Tab-separated table of C-alpha atoms in Angstrom:
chain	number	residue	atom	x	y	z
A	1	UNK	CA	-16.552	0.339	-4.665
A	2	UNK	CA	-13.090	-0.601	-4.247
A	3	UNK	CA	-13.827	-4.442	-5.117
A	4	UNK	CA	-15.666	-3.164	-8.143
A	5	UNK	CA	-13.126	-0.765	-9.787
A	6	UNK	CA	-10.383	-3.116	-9.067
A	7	UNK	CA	-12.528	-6.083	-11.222
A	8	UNK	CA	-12.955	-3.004	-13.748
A	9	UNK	CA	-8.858	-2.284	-14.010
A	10	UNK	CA	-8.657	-6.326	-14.399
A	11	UNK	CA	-10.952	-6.334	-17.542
A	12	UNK	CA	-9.547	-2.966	-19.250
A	13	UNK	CA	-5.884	-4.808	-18.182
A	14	UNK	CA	-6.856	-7.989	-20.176
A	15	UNK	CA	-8.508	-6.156	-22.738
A	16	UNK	CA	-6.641	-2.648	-23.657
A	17	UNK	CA	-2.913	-3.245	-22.950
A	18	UNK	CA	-1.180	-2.333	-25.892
A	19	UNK	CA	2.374	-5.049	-26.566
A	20	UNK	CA	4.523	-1.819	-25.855
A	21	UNK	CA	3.575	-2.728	-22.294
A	22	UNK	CA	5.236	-5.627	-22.519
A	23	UNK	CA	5.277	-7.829	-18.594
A	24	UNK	CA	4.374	-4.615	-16.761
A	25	UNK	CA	0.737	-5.150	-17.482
A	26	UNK	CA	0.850	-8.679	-15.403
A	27	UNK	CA	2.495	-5.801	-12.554
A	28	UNK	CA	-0.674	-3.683	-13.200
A	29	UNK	CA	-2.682	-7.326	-12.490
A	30	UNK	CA	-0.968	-8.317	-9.403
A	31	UNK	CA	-1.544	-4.653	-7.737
A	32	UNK	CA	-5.368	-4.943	-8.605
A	33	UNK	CA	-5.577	-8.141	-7.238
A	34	UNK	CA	-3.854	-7.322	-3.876
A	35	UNK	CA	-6.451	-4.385	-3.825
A	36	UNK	CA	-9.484	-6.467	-4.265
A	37	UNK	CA	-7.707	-9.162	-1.468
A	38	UNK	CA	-6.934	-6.051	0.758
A	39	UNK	CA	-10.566	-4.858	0.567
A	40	UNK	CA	-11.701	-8.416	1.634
A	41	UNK	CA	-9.695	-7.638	4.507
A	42	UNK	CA	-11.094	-4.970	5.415
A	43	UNK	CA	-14.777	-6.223	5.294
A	44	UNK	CA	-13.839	-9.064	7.351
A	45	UNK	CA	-11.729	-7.273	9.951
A	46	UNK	CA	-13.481	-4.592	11.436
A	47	UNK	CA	-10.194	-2.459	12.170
A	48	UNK	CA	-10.427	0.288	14.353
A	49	UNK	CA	-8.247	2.379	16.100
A	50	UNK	CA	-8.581	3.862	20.200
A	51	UNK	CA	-5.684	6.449	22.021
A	52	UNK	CA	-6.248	7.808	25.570
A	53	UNK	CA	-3.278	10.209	26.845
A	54	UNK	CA	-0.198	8.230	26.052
A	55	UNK	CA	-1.586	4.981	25.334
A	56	UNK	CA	-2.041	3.658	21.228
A	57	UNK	CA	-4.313	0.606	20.846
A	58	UNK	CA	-6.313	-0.863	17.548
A	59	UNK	CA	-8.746	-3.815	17.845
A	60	UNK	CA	-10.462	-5.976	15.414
A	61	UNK	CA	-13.479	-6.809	15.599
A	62	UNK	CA	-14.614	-10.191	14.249
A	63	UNK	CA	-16.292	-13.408	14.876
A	64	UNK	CA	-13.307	-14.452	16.312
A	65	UNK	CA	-11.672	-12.408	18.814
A	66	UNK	CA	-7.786	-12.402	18.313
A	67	UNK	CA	-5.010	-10.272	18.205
A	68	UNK	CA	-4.039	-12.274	15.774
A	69	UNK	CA	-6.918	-10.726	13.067
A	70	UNK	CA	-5.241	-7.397	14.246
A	71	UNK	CA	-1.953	-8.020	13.429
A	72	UNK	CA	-2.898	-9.708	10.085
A	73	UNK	CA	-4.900	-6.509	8.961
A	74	UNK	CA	-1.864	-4.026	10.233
A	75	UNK	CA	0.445	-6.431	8.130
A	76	UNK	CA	-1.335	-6.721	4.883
A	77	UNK	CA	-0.719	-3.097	3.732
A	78	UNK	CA	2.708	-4.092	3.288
A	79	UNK	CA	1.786	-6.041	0.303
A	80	UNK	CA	0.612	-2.600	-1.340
A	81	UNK	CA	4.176	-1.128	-0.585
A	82	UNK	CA	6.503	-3.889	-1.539
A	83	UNK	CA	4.866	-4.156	-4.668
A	84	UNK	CA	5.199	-0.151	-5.358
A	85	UNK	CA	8.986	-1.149	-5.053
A	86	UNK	CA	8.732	-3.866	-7.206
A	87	UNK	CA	7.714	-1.492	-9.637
A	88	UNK	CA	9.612	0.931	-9.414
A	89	UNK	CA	12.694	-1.774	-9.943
A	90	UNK	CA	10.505	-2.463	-12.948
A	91	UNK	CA	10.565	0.770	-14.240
A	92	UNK	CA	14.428	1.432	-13.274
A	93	UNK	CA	15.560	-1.464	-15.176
A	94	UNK	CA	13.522	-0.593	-18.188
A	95	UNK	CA	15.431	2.447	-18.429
A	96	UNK	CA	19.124	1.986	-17.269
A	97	UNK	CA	19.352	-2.134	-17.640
A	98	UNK	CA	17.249	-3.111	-20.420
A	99	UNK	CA	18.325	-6.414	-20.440
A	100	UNK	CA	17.345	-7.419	-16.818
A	101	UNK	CA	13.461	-6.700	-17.396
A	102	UNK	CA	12.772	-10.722	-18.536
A	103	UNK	CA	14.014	-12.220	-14.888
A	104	UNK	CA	10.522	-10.447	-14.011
A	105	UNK	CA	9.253	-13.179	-15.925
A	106	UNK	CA	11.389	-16.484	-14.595
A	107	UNK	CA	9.905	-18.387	-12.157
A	108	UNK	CA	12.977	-18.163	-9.663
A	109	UNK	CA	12.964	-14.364	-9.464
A	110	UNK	CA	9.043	-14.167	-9.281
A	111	UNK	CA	9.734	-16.633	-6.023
A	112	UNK	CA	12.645	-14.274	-5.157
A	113	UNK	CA	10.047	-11.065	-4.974
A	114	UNK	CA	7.495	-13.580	-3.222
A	115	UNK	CA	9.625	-14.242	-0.404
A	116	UNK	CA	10.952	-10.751	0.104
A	117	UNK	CA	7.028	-9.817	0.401
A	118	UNK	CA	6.083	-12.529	2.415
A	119	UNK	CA	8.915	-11.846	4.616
A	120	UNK	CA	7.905	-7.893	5.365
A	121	UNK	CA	4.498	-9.288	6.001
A	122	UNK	CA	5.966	-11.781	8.567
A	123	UNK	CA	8.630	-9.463	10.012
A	124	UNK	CA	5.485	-6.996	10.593
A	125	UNK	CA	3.093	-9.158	11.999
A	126	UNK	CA	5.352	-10.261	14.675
A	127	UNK	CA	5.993	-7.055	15.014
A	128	UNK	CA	2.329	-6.164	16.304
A	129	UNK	CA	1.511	-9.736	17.516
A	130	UNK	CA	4.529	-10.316	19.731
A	131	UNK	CA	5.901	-6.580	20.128
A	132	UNK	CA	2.515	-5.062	21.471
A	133	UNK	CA	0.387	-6.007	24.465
A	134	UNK	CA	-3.019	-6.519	24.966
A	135	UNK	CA	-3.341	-9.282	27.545
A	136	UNK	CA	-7.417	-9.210	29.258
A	137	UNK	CA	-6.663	-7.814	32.007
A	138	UNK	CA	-4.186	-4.973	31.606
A	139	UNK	CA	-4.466	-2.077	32.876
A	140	UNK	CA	-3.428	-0.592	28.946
A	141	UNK	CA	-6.049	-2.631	27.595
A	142	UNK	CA	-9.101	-2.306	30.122
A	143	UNK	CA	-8.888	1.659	29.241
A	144	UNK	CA	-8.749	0.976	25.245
A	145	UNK	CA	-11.817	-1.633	26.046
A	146	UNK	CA	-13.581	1.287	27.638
A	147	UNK	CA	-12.587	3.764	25.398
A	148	UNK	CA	-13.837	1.533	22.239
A	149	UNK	CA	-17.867	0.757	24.155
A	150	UNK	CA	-17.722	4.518	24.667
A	151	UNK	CA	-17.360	5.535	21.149
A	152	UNK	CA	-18.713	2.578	19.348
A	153	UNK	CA	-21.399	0.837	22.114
A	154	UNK	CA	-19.383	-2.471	21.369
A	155	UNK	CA	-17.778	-4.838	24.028
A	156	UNK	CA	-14.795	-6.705	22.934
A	157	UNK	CA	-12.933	-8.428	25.627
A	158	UNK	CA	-9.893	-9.387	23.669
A	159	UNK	CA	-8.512	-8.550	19.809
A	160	UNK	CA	-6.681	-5.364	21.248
A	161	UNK	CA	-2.897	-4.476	20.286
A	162	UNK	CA	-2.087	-1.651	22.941
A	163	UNK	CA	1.286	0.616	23.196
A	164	UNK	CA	1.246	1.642	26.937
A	165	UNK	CA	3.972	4.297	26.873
A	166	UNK	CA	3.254	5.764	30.250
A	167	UNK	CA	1.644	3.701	33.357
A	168	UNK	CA	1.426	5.190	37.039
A	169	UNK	CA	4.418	7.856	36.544
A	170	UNK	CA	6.412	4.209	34.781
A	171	UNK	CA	7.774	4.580	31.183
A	172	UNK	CA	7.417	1.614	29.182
A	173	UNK	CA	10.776	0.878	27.330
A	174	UNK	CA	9.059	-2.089	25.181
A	175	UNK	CA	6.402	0.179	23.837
A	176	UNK	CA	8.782	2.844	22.809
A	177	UNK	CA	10.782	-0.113	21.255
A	178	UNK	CA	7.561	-1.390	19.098
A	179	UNK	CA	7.186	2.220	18.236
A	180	UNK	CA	10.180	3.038	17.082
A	181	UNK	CA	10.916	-0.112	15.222
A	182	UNK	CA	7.510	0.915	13.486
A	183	UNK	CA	7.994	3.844	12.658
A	184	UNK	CA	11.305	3.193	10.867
A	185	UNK	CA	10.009	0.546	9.012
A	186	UNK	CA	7.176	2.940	7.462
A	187	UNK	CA	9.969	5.685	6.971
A	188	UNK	CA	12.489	3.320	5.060
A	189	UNK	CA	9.545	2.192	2.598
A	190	UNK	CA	8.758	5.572	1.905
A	191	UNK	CA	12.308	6.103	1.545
A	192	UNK	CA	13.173	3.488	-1.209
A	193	UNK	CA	10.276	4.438	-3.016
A	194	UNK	CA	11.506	7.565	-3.339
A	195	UNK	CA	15.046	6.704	-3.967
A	196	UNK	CA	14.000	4.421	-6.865
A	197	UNK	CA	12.021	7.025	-8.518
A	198	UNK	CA	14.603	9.531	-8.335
A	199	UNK	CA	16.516	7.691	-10.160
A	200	UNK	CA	14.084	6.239	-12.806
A	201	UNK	CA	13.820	9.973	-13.554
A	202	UNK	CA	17.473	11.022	-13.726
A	203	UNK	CA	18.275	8.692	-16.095
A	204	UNK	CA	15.161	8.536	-17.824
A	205	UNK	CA	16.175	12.365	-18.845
A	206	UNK	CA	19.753	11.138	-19.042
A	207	UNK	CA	19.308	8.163	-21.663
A	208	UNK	CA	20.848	8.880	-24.727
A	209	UNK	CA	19.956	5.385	-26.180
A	210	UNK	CA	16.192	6.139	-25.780
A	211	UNK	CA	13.768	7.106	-28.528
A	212	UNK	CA	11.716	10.151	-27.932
A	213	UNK	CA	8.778	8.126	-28.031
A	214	UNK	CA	9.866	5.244	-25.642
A	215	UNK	CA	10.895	8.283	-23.235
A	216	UNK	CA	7.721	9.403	-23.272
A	217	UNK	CA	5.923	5.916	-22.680
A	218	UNK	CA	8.298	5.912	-19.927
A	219	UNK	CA	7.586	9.023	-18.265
A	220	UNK	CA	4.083	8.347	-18.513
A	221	UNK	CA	4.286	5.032	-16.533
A	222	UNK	CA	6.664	6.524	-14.077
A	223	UNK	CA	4.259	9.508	-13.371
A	224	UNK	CA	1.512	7.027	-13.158
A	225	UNK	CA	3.632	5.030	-10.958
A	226	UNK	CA	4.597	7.965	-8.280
A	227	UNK	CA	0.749	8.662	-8.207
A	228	UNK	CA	-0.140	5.338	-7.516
A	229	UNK	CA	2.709	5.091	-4.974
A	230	UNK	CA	1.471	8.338	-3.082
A	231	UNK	CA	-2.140	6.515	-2.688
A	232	UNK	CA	-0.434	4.586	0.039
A	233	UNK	CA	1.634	6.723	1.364
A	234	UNK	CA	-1.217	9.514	1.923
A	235	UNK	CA	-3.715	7.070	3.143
A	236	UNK	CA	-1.843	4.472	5.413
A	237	UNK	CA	1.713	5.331	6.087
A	238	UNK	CA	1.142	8.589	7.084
A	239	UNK	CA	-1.662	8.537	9.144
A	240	UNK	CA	-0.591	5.310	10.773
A	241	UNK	CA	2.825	7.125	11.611
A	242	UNK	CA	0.771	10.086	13.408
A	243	UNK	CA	-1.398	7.324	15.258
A	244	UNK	CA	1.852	5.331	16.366
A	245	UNK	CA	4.049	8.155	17.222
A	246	UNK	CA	2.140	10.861	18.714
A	247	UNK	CA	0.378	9.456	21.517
A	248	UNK	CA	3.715	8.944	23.185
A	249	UNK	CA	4.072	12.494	23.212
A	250	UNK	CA	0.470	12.501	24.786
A	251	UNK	CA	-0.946	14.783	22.122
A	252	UNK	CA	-4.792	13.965	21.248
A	253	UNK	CA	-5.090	11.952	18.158
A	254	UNK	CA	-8.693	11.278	18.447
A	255	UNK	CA	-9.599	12.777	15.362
A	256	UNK	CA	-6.483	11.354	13.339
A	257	UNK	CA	-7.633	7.934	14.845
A	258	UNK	CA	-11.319	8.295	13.044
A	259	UNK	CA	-9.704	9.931	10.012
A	260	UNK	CA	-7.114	7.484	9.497
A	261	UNK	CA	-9.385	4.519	9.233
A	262	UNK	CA	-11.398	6.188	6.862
A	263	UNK	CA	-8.604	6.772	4.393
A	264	UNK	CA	-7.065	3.440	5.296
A	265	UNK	CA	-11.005	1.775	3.461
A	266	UNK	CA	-10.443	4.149	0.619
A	267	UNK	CA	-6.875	3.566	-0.591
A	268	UNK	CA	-7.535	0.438	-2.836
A	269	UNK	CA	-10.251	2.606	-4.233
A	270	UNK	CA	-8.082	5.111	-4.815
A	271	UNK	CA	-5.733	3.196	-5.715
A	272	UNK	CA	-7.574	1.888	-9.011
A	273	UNK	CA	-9.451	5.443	-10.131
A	274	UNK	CA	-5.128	6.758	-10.207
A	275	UNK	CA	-4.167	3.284	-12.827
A	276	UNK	CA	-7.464	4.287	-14.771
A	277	UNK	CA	-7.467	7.832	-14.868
A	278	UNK	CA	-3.533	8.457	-15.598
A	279	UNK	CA	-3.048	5.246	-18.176
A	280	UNK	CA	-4.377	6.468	-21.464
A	281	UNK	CA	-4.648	3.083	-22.905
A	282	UNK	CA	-7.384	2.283	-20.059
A	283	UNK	CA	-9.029	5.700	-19.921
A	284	UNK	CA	-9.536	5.419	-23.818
A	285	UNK	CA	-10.803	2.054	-23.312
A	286	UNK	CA	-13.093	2.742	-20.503
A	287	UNK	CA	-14.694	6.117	-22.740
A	288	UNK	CA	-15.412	3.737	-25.291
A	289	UNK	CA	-17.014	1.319	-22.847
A	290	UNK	CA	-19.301	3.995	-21.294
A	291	UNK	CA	-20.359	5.175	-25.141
A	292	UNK	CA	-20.869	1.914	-26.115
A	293	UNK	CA	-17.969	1.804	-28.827
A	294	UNK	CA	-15.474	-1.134	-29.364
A	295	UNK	CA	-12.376	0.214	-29.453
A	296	UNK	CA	-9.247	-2.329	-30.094
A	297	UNK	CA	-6.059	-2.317	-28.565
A	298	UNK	CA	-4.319	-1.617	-32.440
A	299	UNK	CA	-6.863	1.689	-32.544
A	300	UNK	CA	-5.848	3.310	-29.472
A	301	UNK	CA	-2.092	2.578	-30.560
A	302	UNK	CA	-3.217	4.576	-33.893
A	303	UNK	CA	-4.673	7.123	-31.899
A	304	UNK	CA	-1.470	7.808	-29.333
A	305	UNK	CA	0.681	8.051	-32.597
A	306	UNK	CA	-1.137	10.345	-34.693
A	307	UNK	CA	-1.347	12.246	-30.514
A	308	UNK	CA	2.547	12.452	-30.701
A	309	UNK	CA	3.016	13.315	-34.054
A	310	UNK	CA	0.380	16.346	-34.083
């Protein structure tokens, strides 16, 4: 489902983008295809997520076992987020600095936003391949290998990232480390995401230079923007903060762990039915698709315009 709505947003992208859009449709392109790569991802690596007491552990489960895949599958929802920021700076500019909205489309500032993605995906998967344990034969990991047959009748002897917070009466410094280091990089995302939209709405209402129809296009795509942004932070950030954080306080997070890989598989599903539902130019475009009209990109401009002037 979530391969096949995100193909669906690519098509009504390429097809029903009014010019008013301007570069933020190739944006809209870029988070589609991250969601169809992300679903791959999670086909492929078989993610799941084990806590007994005070100890946090997720496994894949692959062809290949590795903690490696693990890692790799923790780190590649921070694609979702640093594009969300992306946006947002998108959106900001459009409104306050006008002027700065073509470097989205030279080559070295495209690079620029490649390397400050690539390098949250790095700094995060060392984070969970080097941070975390997991050896074979640890006493952390030999209870999360248990704990995984028992639920899931499965045997996997390695692939396991474990946070061991509390071992024979011992507290475990390095786990409370990873933890914490985790935790604030999933509250500072949040965080600029927010602070970025905050202000994309204070001076979108504070523009004096802005037609009354260019502050509405602009509300629109901020609106459709926080919604979008939410996806993510309802159905990974969240739940993987709970996970992280609360078995150290030895609080049972069994049904958390089951619920948060279940909304983890439906964010980039999500994710598309939000782009769809709250862009008009799609949603008009994808009504005429399921009637079987042809609708043009120049009729559903007609069609907002005589909406605003009624």
């Amino acid at each position: 489902t979530g391969i096949a709505l995100n193909l669906l947003l690519l098509y009504l992208i390429s097809k029903y983008s009014r010019a008013s859009l301007g570069t933020y449709k190739y944006l809209l392109i870029v988070f589609a295809i991250s969601d169809v790569l992300l679903t791959l991802v999670h086909v492929c690596i078989n993610h799941q997520i084990v806590s007994v007491g005070t100890m946090f552990a997720c496994v894949a489960y692959t062809f290949v076992e590795s903690r490696h895949f693990t890692a790799i599958y923790c780190s590649s929802f921070t694609l979702a987020f640093c594009l969300s920021i992306f946006n947002f700076l998108y959106r900001f500019w459009a409104v306050k600095y006008p002027h700065l909205v073509h470097l989205f489309t030279k080559k070295w500032f495209i690079a620029l936003l490649a390397m400050v993605a690539a390098s949250t995906f790095l700094s995060w998967y060392a984070l969970c391949a080097f941070g975390t344990t997991g050896d074979i034969d640890e006493i952390g990991t030999i209870v999360a290998r248990e704990e995984y047959r028992r639920r899931f009748g499965i045997t996997i002897t390695d692939g396991f990232q474990v946070l061991d917070h509390w071992r024979d009466g011992q507290f475990n410094f390095r786990a409370a480390l990873v933890m914490l280091l985790c935790d604030i990089m999933i509250v500072s995302c949040i965080s600029f995401a927010g602070l970025f939209a905050f202000l994309c709405f204070y001076h979108i209402h504070k523009a004096d230079k802005l037609s009354v129809q260019t502050r509405q296009l602009q509300s629109k795509l901020l609106v459709t923007l926080c919604a979008q942004t939410a996806v993510p932070i309802m159905c990974v950030f969240i739940p993987y903060f709970a996970v992280i954080t609360l078995p150290f306080f030895d609080v049972d997070v069994y049904f958390l762990n089951v619920g948060c890989t279940a909304l983890i598989s439906l964010f980039p599903t999500c994710d598309a039915i939000v782009i769809i539902c709250l862009t008009t130019d799609y949603r008009i475009g994808l009504k005429s698709m399921l009637m079987g009209k042809r609708t043009s990109v120049e009729a559903i401009e007609s069609m907002n315009t005589l909406s605003k002037v009624s």
